[in-house]
């Protein structure tokens, strides 16, 4: 699959690395294609990875993965005309002034805000609930971490589930895009445990069923 990953920071580079290893073609959409850290990443990933502007990357792929910081979103919306008909996997968390709990006071979830910015896109909220370290390796001893996803388009959710499963997670459908608010709350709680309670970043979620 051809995947445009907008942003190549901690999350974008981790996902690009993992999916390139699975044989997907990665096009990183970045502000500065020639930045040394981008060139180093491309060298590492080899022939399965390229970099382009945000707009070019979004044009070249049918599945787009959003991994920029929340405060970058106005620039991303400005740079990209539309994402009509495309799958948009939203990994962001709406951290206002980098405050974890401010996200919970927004009038609508970040996932729904992203859908409002790109009305023609099939948005799925996913890969926002744990740190990038767990995205790189969701295996905890004999257990695998759970990753929830939420969206309104069945086909887009199928792709999200497949890509998350390829990373090594157990993928669980959390419902419609409205459920983004729950997935963003989980991210806030992850931060509270990791930083507030000092558990550190190598913590993840697992859904138990019987
Ligand atoms: N870090 C985690 O463990 C984690 C886990 C789950 C979800 N998230 C969410 O994932 C998103 C990315 O987090 P991250 O930790 O990967 O952040 P990061 O390492 O700081 O990377 C952010 C990326 O956004 C780009 N960016 C920043 N401002 C921009 C702008 N104005 N226009 C275009 N691109 C811009 C950066 O480009 P430059 O390199 O050019 O600055 C970089 O590629 C955030 O929404 C975060 O809340 C993070």
JSON list of N, CA, C and O in Angstrom, two decimals, residues 115-166:
[
{"chain": "A", "resi": 115, "resn": "UNK", "atom": "N", "xyz": [-12.09, 15.90, 10.98]},
{"chain": "A", "resi": 115, "resn": "UNK", "atom": "CA", "xyz": [-13.08, 15.61, 9.94]},
{"chain": "A", "resi": 115, "resn": "UNK", "atom": "C", "xyz": [-13.74, 16.90, 9.44]},
{"chain": "A", "resi": 115, "resn": "UNK", "atom": "O", "xyz": [-14.06, 17.02, 8.25]},
{"chain": "A", "resi": 116, "resn": "UNK", "atom": "N", "xyz": [-13.91, 17.87, 10.32]},
{"chain": "A", "resi": 116, "resn": "UNK", "atom": "CA", "xyz": [-14.49, 19.15, 9.90]},
{"chain": "A", "resi": 116, "resn": "UNK", "atom": "C", "xyz": [-13.51, 19.92, 9.02]},
{"chain": "A", "resi": 116, "resn": "UNK", "atom": "O", "xyz": [-13.91, 20.61, 8.08]},
{"chain": "A", "resi": 117, "resn": "UNK", "atom": "N", "xyz": [-12.21, 19.80, 9.30]},
{"chain": "A", "resi": 117, "resn": "UNK", "atom": "CA", "xyz": [-11.20, 20.48, 8.47]},
{"chain": "A", "resi": 117, "resn": "UNK", "atom": "C", "xyz": [-11.12, 19.84, 7.08]},
{"chain": "A", "resi": 117, "resn": "UNK", "atom": "O", "xyz": [-10.84, 20.53, 6.10]},
{"chain": "A", "resi": 118, "resn": "UNK", "atom": "N", "xyz": [-11.32, 18.51, 7.03]},
{"chain": "A", "resi": 118, "resn": "UNK", "atom": "CA", "xyz": [-11.24, 17.79, 5.74]},
{"chain": "A", "resi": 118, "resn": "UNK", "atom": "C", "xyz": [-12.55, 17.05, 5.52]},
{"chain": "A", "resi": 118, "resn": "UNK", "atom": "O", "xyz": [-12.63, 15.82, 5.69]},
{"chain": "A", "resi": 119, "resn": "UNK", "atom": "N", "xyz": [-13.61, 17.77, 5.12]},
{"chain": "A", "resi": 119, "resn": "UNK", "atom": "CA", "xyz": [-14.96, 17.19, 5.10]},
{"chain": "A", "resi": 119, "resn": "UNK", "atom": "C", "xyz": [-15.12, 15.99, 4.16]},
{"chain": "A", "resi": 119, "resn": "UNK", "atom": "O", "xyz": [-15.98, 15.15, 4.40]},
{"chain": "A", "resi": 120, "resn": "UNK", "atom": "N", "xyz": [-14.31, 15.90, 3.11]},
{"chain": "A", "resi": 120, "resn": "UNK", "atom": "CA", "xyz": [-14.47, 14.78, 2.18]},
{"chain": "A", "resi": 120, "resn": "UNK", "atom": "C", "xyz": [-13.67, 13.55, 2.58]},
{"chain": "A", "resi": 120, "resn": "UNK", "atom": "O", "xyz": [-13.75, 12.50, 1.92]},
{"chain": "A", "resi": 121, "resn": "UNK", "atom": "N", "xyz": [-12.88, 13.64, 3.63]},
{"chain": "A", "resi": 121, "resn": "UNK", "atom": "CA", "xyz": [-12.00, 12.52, 4.00]},
{"chain": "A", "resi": 121, "resn": "UNK", "atom": "C", "xyz": [-12.73, 11.52, 4.88]},
{"chain": "A", "resi": 121, "resn": "UNK", "atom": "O", "xyz": [-13.68, 11.86, 5.59]},
{"chain": "A", "resi": 122, "resn": "UNK", "atom": "N", "xyz": [-12.29, 10.26, 4.78]},
{"chain": "A", "resi": 122, "resn": "UNK", "atom": "CA", "xyz": [-12.84, 9.20, 5.65]},
{"chain": "A", "resi": 122, "resn": "UNK", "atom": "C", "xyz": [-11.90, 9.09, 6.85]},
{"chain": "A", "resi": 122, "resn": "UNK", "atom": "O", "xyz": [-10.86, 8.43, 6.78]},
{"chain": "A", "resi": 123, "resn": "UNK", "atom": "N", "xyz": [-12.26, 9.77, 7.92]},
{"chain": "A", "resi": 123, "resn": "UNK", "atom": "CA", "xyz": [-11.34, 9.91, 9.07]},
{"chain": "A", "resi": 123, "resn": "UNK", "atom": "C", "xyz": [-11.50, 8.75, 10.04]},
{"chain": "A", "resi": 123, "resn": "UNK", "atom": "O", "xyz": [-12.63, 8.35, 10.37]},
{"chain": "A", "resi": 124, "resn": "UNK", "atom": "N", "xyz": [-10.38, 8.21, 10.45]},
{"chain": "A", "resi": 124, "resn": "UNK", "atom": "CA", "xyz": [-10.36, 7.19, 11.52]},
{"chain": "A", "resi": 124, "resn": "UNK", "atom": "C", "xyz": [-9.40, 7.67, 12.59]},
{"chain": "A", "resi": 124, "resn": "UNK", "atom": "O", "xyz": [-8.24, 8.00, 12.31]},
{"chain": "A", "resi": 125, "resn": "UNK", "atom": "N", "xyz": [-9.88, 7.76, 13.82]},
{"chain": "A", "resi": 125, "resn": "UNK", "atom": "CA", "xyz": [-9.01, 8.08, 14.96]},
{"chain": "A", "resi": 125, "resn": "UNK", "atom": "C", "xyz": [-8.32, 6.81, 15.40]},
{"chain": "A", "resi": 125, "resn": "UNK", "atom": "O", "xyz": [-9.00, 5.80, 15.68]},
{"chain": "A", "resi": 126, "resn": "UNK", "atom": "N", "xyz": [-7.01, 6.84, 15.48]},
{"chain": "A", "resi": 126, "resn": "UNK", "atom": "CA", "xyz": [-6.26, 5.61, 15.81]},
{"chain": "A", "resi": 126, "resn": "UNK", "atom": "C", "xyz": [-4.82, 5.98, 16.16]},
{"chain": "A", "resi": 126, "resn": "UNK", "atom": "O", "xyz": [-4.36, 7.07, 15.82]},
{"chain": "A", "resi": 127, "resn": "UNK", "atom": "N", "xyz": [-4.12, 5.10, 16.86]},
{"chain": "A", "resi": 127, "resn": "UNK", "atom": "CA", "xyz": [-2.69, 5.27, 17.13]},
{"chain": "A", "resi": 127, "resn": "UNK", "atom": "C", "xyz": [-2.38, 6.58, 17.87]},
{"chain": "A", "resi": 127, "resn": "UNK", "atom": "O", "xyz": [-1.35, 7.20, 17.63]},
{"chain": "A", "resi": 128, "resn": "UNK", "atom": "N", "xyz": [-3.32, 6.98, 18.74]},
{"chain": "A", "resi": 128, "resn": "UNK", "atom": "CA", "xyz": [-3.12, 8.18, 19.56]},
{"chain": "A", "resi": 128, "resn": "UNK", "atom": "C", "xyz": [-3.03, 7.82, 21.05]},
{"chain": "A", "resi": 128, "resn": "UNK", "atom": "O", "xyz": [-2.83, 8.69, 21.88]},
{"chain": "A", "resi": 129, "resn": "UNK", "atom": "N", "xyz": [-3.22, 6.54, 21.39]},
{"chain": "A", "resi": 129, "resn": "UNK", "atom": "CA", "xyz": [-3.50, 6.19, 22.79]},
{"chain": "A", "resi": 129, "resn": "UNK", "atom": "C", "xyz": [-2.31, 5.74, 23.61]},
{"chain": "A", "resi": 129, "resn": "UNK", "atom": "O", "xyz": [-2.43, 5.55, 24.82]},
{"chain": "A", "resi": 130, "resn": "UNK", "atom": "N", "xyz": [-1.19, 5.51, 22.96]},
{"chain": "A", "resi": 130, "resn": "UNK", "atom": "CA", "xyz": [0.02, 5.07, 23.68]},
{"chain": "A", "resi": 130, "resn": "UNK", "atom": "C", "xyz": [1.21, 5.81, 23.08]},
{"chain": "A", "resi": 130, "resn": "UNK", "atom": "O", "xyz": [1.11, 6.46, 22.04]},
{"chain": "A", "resi": 131, "resn": "UNK", "atom": "N", "xyz": [2.36, 5.71, 23.74]},
{"chain": "A", "resi": 131, "resn": "UNK", "atom": "CA", "xyz": [3.55, 6.36, 23.25]},
{"chain": "A", "resi": 131, "resn": "UNK", "atom": "C", "xyz": [4.12, 5.67, 22.00]},
{"chain": "A", "resi": 131, "resn": "UNK", "atom": "O", "xyz": [3.80, 4.52, 21.71]},
{"chain": "A", "resi": 132, "resn": "UNK", "atom": "N", "xyz": [4.99, 6.40, 21.31]},
{"chain": "A", "resi": 132, "resn": "UNK", "atom": "CA", "xyz": [5.58, 5.86, 20.08]},
{"chain": "A", "resi": 132, "resn": "UNK", "atom": "C", "xyz": [6.39, 4.59, 20.36]},
{"chain": "A", "resi": 132, "resn": "UNK", "atom": "O", "xyz": [6.53, 3.73, 19.49]},
{"chain": "A", "resi": 133, "resn": "UNK", "atom": "N", "xyz": [6.89, 4.46, 21.60]},
{"chain": "A", "resi": 133, "resn": "UNK", "atom": "CA", "xyz": [7.68, 3.27, 21.93]},
{"chain": "A", "resi": 133, "resn": "UNK", "atom": "C", "xyz": [6.84, 2.00, 21.80]},
{"chain": "A", "resi": 133, "resn": "UNK", "atom": "O", "xyz": [7.32, 0.96, 21.34]},
{"chain": "A", "resi": 134, "resn": "UNK", "atom": "N", "xyz": [5.57, 2.12, 22.20]},
{"chain": "A", "resi": 134, "resn": "UNK", "atom": "CA", "xyz": [4.68, 0.96, 22.08]},
{"chain": "A", "resi": 134, "resn": "UNK", "atom": "C", "xyz": [4.27, 0.74, 20.63]},
{"chain": "A", "resi": 134, "resn": "UNK", "atom": "O", "xyz": [4.06, -0.39, 20.20]},
{"chain": "A", "resi": 135, "resn": "UNK", "atom": "N", "xyz": [4.18, 1.85, 19.85]},
{"chain": "A", "resi": 135, "resn": "UNK", "atom": "CA", "xyz": [3.88, 1.68, 18.42]},
{"chain": "A", "resi": 135, "resn": "UNK", "atom": "C", "xyz": [5.03, 0.94, 17.73]},
{"chain": "A", "resi": 135, "resn": "UNK", "atom": "O", "xyz": [4.81, 0.15, 16.81]},
{"chain": "A", "resi": 136, "resn": "UNK", "atom": "N", "xyz": [6.26, 1.19, 18.20]},
{"chain": "A", "resi": 136, "resn": "UNK", "atom": "CA", "xyz": [7.42, 0.51, 17.62]},
{"chain": "A", "resi": 136, "resn": "UNK", "atom": "C", "xyz": [7.42, -0.97, 17.99]},
{"chain": "A", "resi": 136, "resn": "UNK", "atom": "O", "xyz": [7.87, -1.81, 17.21]},
{"chain": "A", "resi": 137, "resn": "UNK", "atom": "N", "xyz": [6.89, -1.28, 19.18]},
{"chain": "A", "resi": 137, "resn": "UNK", "atom": "CA", "xyz": [6.89, -2.66, 19.65]},
{"chain": "A", "resi": 137, "resn": "UNK", "atom": "C", "xyz": [5.74, -2.86, 20.65]},
{"chain": "A", "resi": 137, "resn": "UNK", "atom": "O", "xyz": [5.90, -2.60, 21.85]},
{"chain": "A", "resi": 138, "resn": "UNK", "atom": "N", "xyz": [4.58, -3.34, 20.17]},
{"chain": "A", "resi": 138, "resn": "UNK", "atom": "CA", "xyz": [3.41, -3.50, 21.04]},
{"chain": "A", "resi": 138, "resn": "UNK", "atom": "C", "xyz": [3.44, -4.77, 21.88]},
{"chain": "A", "resi": 138, "resn": "UNK", "atom": "O", "xyz": [2.46, -5.07, 22.57]},
{"chain": "A", "resi": 139, "resn": "UNK", "atom": "N", "xyz": [4.53, -5.51, 21.80]},
{"chain": "A", "resi": 139, "resn": "UNK", "atom": "CA", "xyz": [4.62, -6.78, 22.55]},
{"chain": "A", "resi": 139, "resn": "UNK", "atom": "C", "xyz": [5.11, -6.49, 23.97]},
{"chain": "A", "resi": 139, "resn": "UNK", "atom": "O", "xyz": [6.16, -5.87, 24.15]},
{"chain": "A", "resi": 140, "resn": "UNK", "atom": "N", "xyz": [4.36, -6.93, 24.97]},
{"chain": "A", "resi": 140, "resn": "UNK", "atom": "CA", "xyz": [4.76, -6.81, 26.38]},
{"chain": "A", "resi": 140, "resn": "UNK", "atom": "C", "xyz": [4.85, -8.23, 26.93]},
{"chain": "A", "resi": 140, "resn": "UNK", "atom": "O", "xyz": [3.84, -8.81, 27.32]},
{"chain": "A", "resi": 141, "resn": "UNK", "atom": "N", "xyz": [6.04, -8.80, 26.95]},
{"chain": "A", "resi": 141, "resn": "UNK", "atom": "CA", "xyz": [6.17, -10.19, 27.35]},
{"chain": "A", "resi": 141, "resn": "UNK", "atom": "C", "xyz": [5.34, -11.05, 26.42]},
{"chain": "A", "resi": 141, "resn": "UNK", "atom": "O", "xyz": [5.46, -10.95, 25.19]},
{"chain": "A", "resi": 142, "resn": "UNK", "atom": "N", "xyz": [4.45, -11.85, 27.02]},
{"chain": "A", "resi": 142, "resn": "UNK", "atom": "CA", "xyz": [3.61, -12.73, 26.20]},
{"chain": "A", "resi": 142, "resn": "UNK", "atom": "C", "xyz": [2.35, -12.03, 25.70]},
{"chain": "A", "resi": 142, "resn": "UNK", "atom": "O", "xyz": [1.56, -12.60, 24.94]},
{"chain": "A", "resi": 143, "resn": "UNK", "atom": "N", "xyz": [2.14, -10.79, 26.12]},
{"chain": "A", "resi": 143, "resn": "UNK", "atom": "CA", "xyz": [0.89, -10.08, 25.82]},
{"chain": "A", "resi": 143, "resn": "UNK", "atom": "C", "xyz": [1.11, -9.04, 24.71]},
{"chain": "A", "resi": 143, "resn": "UNK", "atom": "O", "xyz": [2.20, -8.47, 24.61]},
{"chain": "A", "resi": 144, "resn": "UNK", "atom": "N", "xyz": [0.05, -8.78, 23.95]},
{"chain": "A", "resi": 144, "resn": "UNK", "atom": "CA", "xyz": [0.15, -7.67, 22.99]},
{"chain": "A", "resi": 144, "resn": "UNK", "atom": "C", "xyz": [-0.79, -6.56, 23.42]},
{"chain": "A", "resi": 144, "resn": "UNK", "atom": "O", "xyz": [-1.87, -6.80, 23.98]},
{"chain": "A", "resi": 145, "resn": "UNK", "atom": "N", "xyz": [-0.37, -5.32, 23.17]},
{"chain": "A", "resi": 145, "resn": "UNK", "atom": "CA", "xyz": [-1.18, -4.16, 23.52]},
{"chain": "A", "resi": 145, "resn": "UNK", "atom": "C", "xyz": [-2.39, -4.06, 22.58]},
{"chain": "A", "resi": 145, "resn": "UNK", "atom": "O", "xyz": [-2.34, -4.49, 21.43]},
{"chain": "A", "resi": 146, "resn": "UNK", "atom": "N", "xyz": [-3.44, -3.46, 23.12]},
{"chain": "A", "resi": 146, "resn": "UNK", "atom": "CA", "xyz": [-4.65, -3.18, 22.33]},
{"chain": "A", "resi": 146, "resn": "UNK", "atom": "C", "xyz": [-4.55, -1.78, 21.73]},
{"chain": "A", "resi": 146, "resn": "UNK", "atom": "O", "xyz": [-4.04, -0.87, 22.38]},
{"chain": "A", "resi": 147, "resn": "UNK", "atom": "N", "xyz": [-5.03, -1.64, 20.51]},
{"chain": "A", "resi": 147, "resn": "UNK", "atom": "CA", "xyz": [-5.18, -0.30, 19.91]},
{"chain": "A", "resi": 147, "resn": "UNK", "atom": "C", "xyz": [-6.63, -0.17, 19.43]},
{"chain": "A", "resi": 147, "resn": "UNK", "atom": "O", "xyz": [-7.10, -0.98, 18.63]},
{"chain": "A", "resi": 148, "resn": "UNK", "atom": "N", "xyz": [-7.31, 0.85, 19.95]},
{"chain": "A", "resi": 148, "resn": "UNK", "atom": "CA", "xyz": [-8.69, 1.11, 19.54]},
{"chain": "A", "resi": 148, "resn": "UNK", "atom": "C", "xyz": [-8.70, 2.02, 18.32]},
{"chain": "A", "resi": 148, "resn": "UNK", "atom": "O", "xyz": [-7.80, 2.85, 18.14]},
{"chain": "A", "resi": 149, "resn": "UNK", "atom": "N", "xyz": [-9.74, 1.88, 17.50]},
{"chain": "A", "resi": 149, "resn": "UNK", "atom": "CA", "xyz": [-9.90, 2.81, 16.38]},
{"chain": "A", "resi": 149, "resn": "UNK", "atom": "C", "xyz": [-11.38, 3.18, 16.27]},
{"chain": "A", "resi": 149, "resn": "UNK", "atom": "O", "xyz": [-12.26, 2.39, 16.62]},
{"chain": "A", "resi": 150, "resn": "UNK", "atom": "N", "xyz": [-11.62, 4.42, 15.80]},
{"chain": "A", "resi": 150, "resn": "UNK", "atom": "CA", "xyz": [-13.00, 4.93, 15.72]},
{"chain": "A", "resi": 150, "resn": "UNK", "atom": "C", "xyz": [-13.19, 5.69, 14.42]},
{"chain": "A", "resi": 150, "resn": "UNK", "atom": "O", "xyz": [-12.33, 6.50, 14.05]},
{"chain": "A", "resi": 151, "resn": "UNK", "atom": "N", "xyz": [-14.28, 5.43, 13.73]},
{"chain": "A", "resi": 151, "resn": "UNK", "atom": "CA", "xyz": [-14.54, 6.14, 12.48]},
{"chain": "A", "resi": 151, "resn": "UNK", "atom": "C", "xyz": [-15.91, 5.78, 11.94]},
{"chain": "A", "resi": 151, "resn": "UNK", "atom": "O", "xyz": [-16.57, 4.88, 12.45]},
{"chain": "A", "resi": 152, "resn": "UNK", "atom": "N", "xyz": [-16.30, 6.49, 10.87]},
{"chain": "A", "resi": 152, "resn": "UNK", "atom": "CA", "xyz": [-17.64, 6.30, 10.32]},
{"chain": "A", "resi": 152, "resn": "UNK", "atom": "C", "xyz": [-17.67, 5.50, 9.02]},
{"chain": "A", "resi": 152, "resn": "UNK", "atom": "O", "xyz": [-18.74, 5.14, 8.54]},
{"chain": "A", "resi": 153, "resn": "UNK", "atom": "N", "xyz": [-16.51, 5.25, 8.43]},
{"chain": "A", "resi": 153, "resn": "UNK", "atom": "CA", "xyz": [-16.47, 4.57, 7.13]},
{"chain": "A", "resi": 153, "resn": "UNK", "atom": "C", "xyz": [-15.90, 3.16, 7.31]},
{"chain": "A", "resi": 153, "resn": "UNK", "atom": "O", "xyz": [-14.76, 2.99, 7.77]},
{"chain": "A", "resi": 154, "resn": "UNK", "atom": "N", "xyz": [-16.70, 2.16, 6.94]},
{"chain": "A", "resi": 154, "resn": "UNK", "atom": "CA", "xyz": [-16.31, 0.77, 7.20]},
{"chain": "A", "resi": 154, "resn": "UNK", "atom": "C", "xyz": [-15.02, 0.40, 6.47]},
{"chain": "A", "resi": 154, "resn": "UNK", "atom": "O", "xyz": [-14.15, -0.28, 7.03]},
{"chain": "A", "resi": 155, "resn": "UNK", "atom": "N", "xyz": [-14.88, 0.86, 5.21]},
{"chain": "A", "resi": 155, "resn": "UNK", "atom": "CA", "xyz": [-13.68, 0.52, 4.44]},
{"chain": "A", "resi": 155, "resn": "UNK", "atom": "C", "xyz": [-12.43, 1.14, 5.05]},
{"chain": "A", "resi": 155, "resn": "UNK", "atom": "O", "xyz": [-11.37, 0.49, 5.13]},
{"chain": "A", "resi": 156, "resn": "UNK", "atom": "N", "xyz": [-12.55, 2.38, 5.49]},
{"chain": "A", "resi": 156, "resn": "UNK", "atom": "CA", "xyz": [-11.41, 3.07, 6.10]},
{"chain": "A", "resi": 156, "resn": "UNK", "atom": "C", "xyz": [-11.03, 2.37, 7.41]},
{"chain": "A", "resi": 156, "resn": "UNK", "atom": "O", "xyz": [-9.84, 2.23, 7.74]},
{"chain": "A", "resi": 157, "resn": "UNK", "atom": "N", "xyz": [-12.04, 1.93, 8.16]},
{"chain": "A", "resi": 157, "resn": "UNK", "atom": "CA", "xyz": [-11.75, 1.25, 9.43]},
{"chain": "A", "resi": 157, "resn": "UNK", "atom": "C", "xyz": [-11.07, -0.09, 9.18]},
{"chain": "A", "resi": 157, "resn": "UNK", "atom": "O", "xyz": [-10.21, -0.52, 9.95]},
{"chain": "A", "resi": 158, "resn": "UNK", "atom": "N", "xyz": [-11.43, -0.74, 8.08]},
{"chain": "A", "resi": 158, "resn": "UNK", "atom": "CA", "xyz": [-10.80, -2.00, 7.72]},
{"chain": "A", "resi": 158, "resn": "UNK", "atom": "C", "xyz": [-9.30, -1.79, 7.46]},
{"chain": "A", "resi": 158, "resn": "UNK", "atom": "O", "xyz": [-8.45, -2.56, 7.92]},
{"chain": "A", "resi": 159, "resn": "UNK", "atom": "N", "xyz": [-8.99, -0.72, 6.74]},
{"chain": "A", "resi": 159, "resn": "UNK", "atom": "CA", "xyz": [-7.57, -0.39, 6.47]},
{"chain": "A", "resi": 159, "resn": "UNK", "atom": "C", "xyz": [-6.85, -0.06, 7.77]},
{"chain": "A", "resi": 159, "resn": "UNK", "atom": "O", "xyz": [-5.72, -0.51, 8.01]},
{"chain": "A", "resi": 160, "resn": "UNK", "atom": "N", "xyz": [-7.49, 0.72, 8.63]},
{"chain": "A", "resi": 160, "resn": "UNK", "atom": "CA", "xyz": [-6.87, 1.08, 9.92]},
{"chain": "A", "resi": 160, "resn": "UNK", "atom": "C", "xyz": [-6.58, -0.18, 10.72]},
{"chain": "A", "resi": 160, "resn": "UNK", "atom": "O", "xyz": [-5.49, -0.35, 11.28]},
{"chain": "A", "resi": 161, "resn": "UNK", "atom": "N", "xyz": [-7.55, -1.09, 10.76]},
{"chain": "A", "resi": 161, "resn": "UNK", "atom": "CA", "xyz": [-7.39, -2.33, 11.51]},
{"chain": "A", "resi": 161, "resn": "UNK", "atom": "C", "xyz": [-6.22, -3.15, 10.95]},
{"chain": "A", "resi": 161, "resn": "UNK", "atom": "O", "xyz": [-5.39, -3.66, 11.70]},
{"chain": "A", "resi": 162, "resn": "UNK", "atom": "N", "xyz": [-6.16, -3.23, 9.64]},
{"chain": "A", "resi": 162, "resn": "UNK", "atom": "CA", "xyz": [-5.07, -4.00, 9.00]},
{"chain": "A", "resi": 162, "resn": "UNK", "atom": "C", "xyz": [-3.71, -3.40, 9.35]},
{"chain": "A", "resi": 162, "resn": "UNK", "atom": "O", "xyz": [-2.78, -4.12, 9.75]},
{"chain": "A", "resi": 163, "resn": "UNK", "atom": "N", "xyz": [-3.59, -2.08, 9.23]},
{"chain": "A", "resi": 163, "resn": "UNK", "atom": "CA", "xyz": [-2.28, -1.44, 9.46]},
{"chain": "A", "resi": 163, "resn": "UNK", "atom": "C", "xyz": [-1.86, -1.55, 10.92]},
{"chain": "A", "resi": 163, "resn": "UNK", "atom": "O", "xyz": [-0.68, -1.74, 11.22]},
{"chain": "A", "resi": 164, "resn": "UNK", "atom": "N", "xyz": [-2.83, -1.43, 11.83]},
{"chain": "A", "resi": 164, "resn": "UNK", "atom": "CA", "xyz": [-2.53, -1.53, 13.26]},
{"chain": "A", "resi": 164, "resn": "UNK", "atom": "C", "xyz": [-2.13, -2.97, 13.61]},
{"chain": "A", "resi": 164, "resn": "UNK", "atom": "O", "xyz": [-1.20, -3.20, 14.39]},
{"chain": "A", "resi": 165, "resn": "UNK", "atom": "N", "xyz": [-2.82, -3.92, 13.01]},
{"chain": "A", "resi": 165, "resn": "UNK", "atom": "CA", "xyz": [-2.50, -5.33, 13.24]},
{"chain": "A", "resi": 165, "resn": "UNK", "atom": "C", "xyz": [-1.09, -5.64, 12.72]},
{"chain": "A", "resi": 165, "resn": "UNK", "atom": "O", "xyz": [-0.33, -6.37, 13.35]},
{"chain": "A", "resi": 166, "resn": "UNK", "atom": "N", "xyz": [-0.74, -5.05, 11.58]},
{"chain": "A", "resi": 166, "resn": "UNK", "atom": "CA", "xyz": [0.61, -5.26, 11.04]},
{"chain": "A", "resi": 166, "resn": "UNK", "atom": "C", "xyz": [1.69, -4.71, 11.97]},
{"chain": "A", "resi": 166, "resn": "UNK", "atom": "O", "xyz": [2.82, -5.21, 11.99]}
]
